[in-house]
PDB file of C-alpha atoms in Angstrom:
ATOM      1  CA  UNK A   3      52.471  44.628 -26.311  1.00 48.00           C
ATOM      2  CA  UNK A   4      50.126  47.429 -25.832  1.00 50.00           C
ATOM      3  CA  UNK A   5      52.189  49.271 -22.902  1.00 60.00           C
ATOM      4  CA  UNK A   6      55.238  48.968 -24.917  1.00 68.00           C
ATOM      5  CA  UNK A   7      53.433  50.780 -27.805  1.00 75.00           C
ATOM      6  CA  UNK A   8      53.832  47.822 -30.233  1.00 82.00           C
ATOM      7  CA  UNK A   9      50.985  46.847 -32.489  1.00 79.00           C
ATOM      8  CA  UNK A  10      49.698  43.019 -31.631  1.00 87.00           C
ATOM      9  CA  UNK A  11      49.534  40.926 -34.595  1.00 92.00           C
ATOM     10  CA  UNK A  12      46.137  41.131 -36.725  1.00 92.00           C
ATOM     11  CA  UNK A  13      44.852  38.066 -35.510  1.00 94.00           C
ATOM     12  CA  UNK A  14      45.151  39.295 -31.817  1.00 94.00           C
ATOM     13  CA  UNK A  15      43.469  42.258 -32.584  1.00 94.00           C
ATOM     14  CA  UNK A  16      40.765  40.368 -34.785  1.00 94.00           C
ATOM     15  CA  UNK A  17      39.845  37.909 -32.317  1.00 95.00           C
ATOM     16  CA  UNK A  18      39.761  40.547 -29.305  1.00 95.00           C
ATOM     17  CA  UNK A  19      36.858  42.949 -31.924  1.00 95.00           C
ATOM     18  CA  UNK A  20      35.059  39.821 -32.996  1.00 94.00           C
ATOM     19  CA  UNK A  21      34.965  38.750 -28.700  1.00 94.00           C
ATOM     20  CA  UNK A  22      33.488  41.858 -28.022  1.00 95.00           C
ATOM     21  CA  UNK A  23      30.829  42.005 -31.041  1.00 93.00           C
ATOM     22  CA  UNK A  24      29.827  38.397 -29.824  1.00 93.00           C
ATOM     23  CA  UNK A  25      29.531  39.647 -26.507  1.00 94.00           C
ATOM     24  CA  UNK A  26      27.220  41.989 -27.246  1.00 92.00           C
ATOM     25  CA  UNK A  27      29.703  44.839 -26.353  1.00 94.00           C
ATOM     26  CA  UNK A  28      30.298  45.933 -29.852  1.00 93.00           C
ATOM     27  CA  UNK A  29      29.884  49.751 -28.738  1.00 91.00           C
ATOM     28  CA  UNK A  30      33.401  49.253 -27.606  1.00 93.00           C
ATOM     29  CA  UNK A  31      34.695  48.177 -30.214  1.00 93.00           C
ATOM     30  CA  UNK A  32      35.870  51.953 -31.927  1.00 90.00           C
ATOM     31  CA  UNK A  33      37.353  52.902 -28.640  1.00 93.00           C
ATOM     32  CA  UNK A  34      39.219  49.616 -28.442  1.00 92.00           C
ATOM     33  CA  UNK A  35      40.120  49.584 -32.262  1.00 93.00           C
ATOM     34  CA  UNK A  36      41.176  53.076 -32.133  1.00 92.00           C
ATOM     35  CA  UNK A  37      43.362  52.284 -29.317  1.00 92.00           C
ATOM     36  CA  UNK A  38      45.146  49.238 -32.012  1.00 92.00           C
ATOM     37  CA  UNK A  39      44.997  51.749 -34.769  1.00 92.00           C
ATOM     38  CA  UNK A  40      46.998  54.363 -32.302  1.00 91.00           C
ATOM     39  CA  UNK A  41      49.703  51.324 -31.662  1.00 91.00           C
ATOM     40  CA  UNK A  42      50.062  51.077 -35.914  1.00 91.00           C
ATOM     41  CA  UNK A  43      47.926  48.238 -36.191  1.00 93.00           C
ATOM     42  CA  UNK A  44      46.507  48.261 -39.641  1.00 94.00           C
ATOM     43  CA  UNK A  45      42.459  47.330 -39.594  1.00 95.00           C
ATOM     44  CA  UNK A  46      41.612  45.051 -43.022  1.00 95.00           C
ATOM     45  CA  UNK A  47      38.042  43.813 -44.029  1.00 96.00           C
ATOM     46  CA  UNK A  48      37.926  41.120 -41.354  1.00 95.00           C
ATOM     47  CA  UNK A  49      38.576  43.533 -38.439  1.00 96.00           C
ATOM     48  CA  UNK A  50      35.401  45.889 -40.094  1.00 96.00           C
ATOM     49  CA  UNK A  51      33.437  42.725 -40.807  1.00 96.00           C
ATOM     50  CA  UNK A  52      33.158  41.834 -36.967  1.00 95.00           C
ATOM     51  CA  UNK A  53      32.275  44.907 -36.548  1.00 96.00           C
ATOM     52  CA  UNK A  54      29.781  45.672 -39.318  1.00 96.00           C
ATOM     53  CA  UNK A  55      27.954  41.849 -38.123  1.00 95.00           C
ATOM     54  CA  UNK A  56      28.203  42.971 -34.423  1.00 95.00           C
ATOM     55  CA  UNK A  57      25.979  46.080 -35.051  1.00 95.00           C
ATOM     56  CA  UNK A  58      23.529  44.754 -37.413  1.00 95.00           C
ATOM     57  CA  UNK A  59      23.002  41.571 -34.345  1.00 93.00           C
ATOM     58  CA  UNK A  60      22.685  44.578 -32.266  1.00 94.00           C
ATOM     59  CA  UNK A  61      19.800  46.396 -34.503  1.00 95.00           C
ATOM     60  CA  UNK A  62      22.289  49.181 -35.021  1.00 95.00           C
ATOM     61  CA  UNK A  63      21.601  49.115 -38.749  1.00 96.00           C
ATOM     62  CA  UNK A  64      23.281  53.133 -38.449  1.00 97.00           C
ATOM     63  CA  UNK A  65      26.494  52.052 -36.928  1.00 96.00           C
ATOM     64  CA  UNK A  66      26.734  49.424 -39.147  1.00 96.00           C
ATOM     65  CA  UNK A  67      26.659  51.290 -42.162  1.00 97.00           C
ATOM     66  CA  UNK A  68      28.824  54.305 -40.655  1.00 96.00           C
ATOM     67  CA  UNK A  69      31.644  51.646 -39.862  1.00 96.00           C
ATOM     68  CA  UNK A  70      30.806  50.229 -43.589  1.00 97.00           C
ATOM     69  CA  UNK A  71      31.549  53.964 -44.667  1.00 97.00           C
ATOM     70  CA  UNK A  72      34.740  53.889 -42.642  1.00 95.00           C
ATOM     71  CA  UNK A  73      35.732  51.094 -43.830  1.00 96.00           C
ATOM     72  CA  UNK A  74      35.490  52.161 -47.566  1.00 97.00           C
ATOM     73  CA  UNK A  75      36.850  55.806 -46.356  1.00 96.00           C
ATOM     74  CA  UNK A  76      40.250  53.854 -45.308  1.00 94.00           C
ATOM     75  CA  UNK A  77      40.788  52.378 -48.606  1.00 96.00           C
ATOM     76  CA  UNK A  78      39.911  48.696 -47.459  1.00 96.00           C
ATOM     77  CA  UNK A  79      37.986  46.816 -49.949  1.00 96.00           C
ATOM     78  CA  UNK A  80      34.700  45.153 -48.805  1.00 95.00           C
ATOM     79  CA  UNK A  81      34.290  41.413 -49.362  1.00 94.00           C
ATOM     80  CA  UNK A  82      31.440  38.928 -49.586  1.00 94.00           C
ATOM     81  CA  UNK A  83      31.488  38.657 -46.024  1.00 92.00           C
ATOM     82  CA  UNK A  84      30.892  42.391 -45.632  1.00 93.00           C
ATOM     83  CA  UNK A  85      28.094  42.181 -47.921  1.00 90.00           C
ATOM     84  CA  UNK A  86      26.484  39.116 -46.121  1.00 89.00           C
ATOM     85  CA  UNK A  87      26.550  40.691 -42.491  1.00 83.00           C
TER      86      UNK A  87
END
């Protein structure tokens, strides 16, 4: 999907940020979403809440808020997930 410039479905996408937050790679995780977003995928509140958890695991309280800022900046509303990570 990705070589033929075709956004994979949200759930691919999902599961593929929330593998690398568990991981413990979640400093990939802009480079690799940026990638989806370049491919139209659309990120919603559960692609930013993988990512907002993954950084605050990490004790990257900074990166956490910053993608919490993105998040809002994009128009996608935060849920009670976001505010529990």
């Amino acid at each position: 999907m990705m070589a033929a410039n075709i956004a994979p479905p949200d759930h691919t996408v999902n599961t593929v940020i929330n593998g690398l937050c568990k991981t413990g790679q979640v400093s990939k995780t802009q480079d690799k979403l940026n990638d989806f977003i370049t491919k139209g995928f659309v990120p919603t509140a559960i692609t930013y809440n993988s990512i907002i958890d993954g950084f605050v695991k990490e004790g990257e309280i900074d990166s956490a808020l910053s993608a919490y800022r993105e998040m809002c900046e994009k128009g996608i509303s935060p849920n009670v997930i976001t505010y529990t990570s």
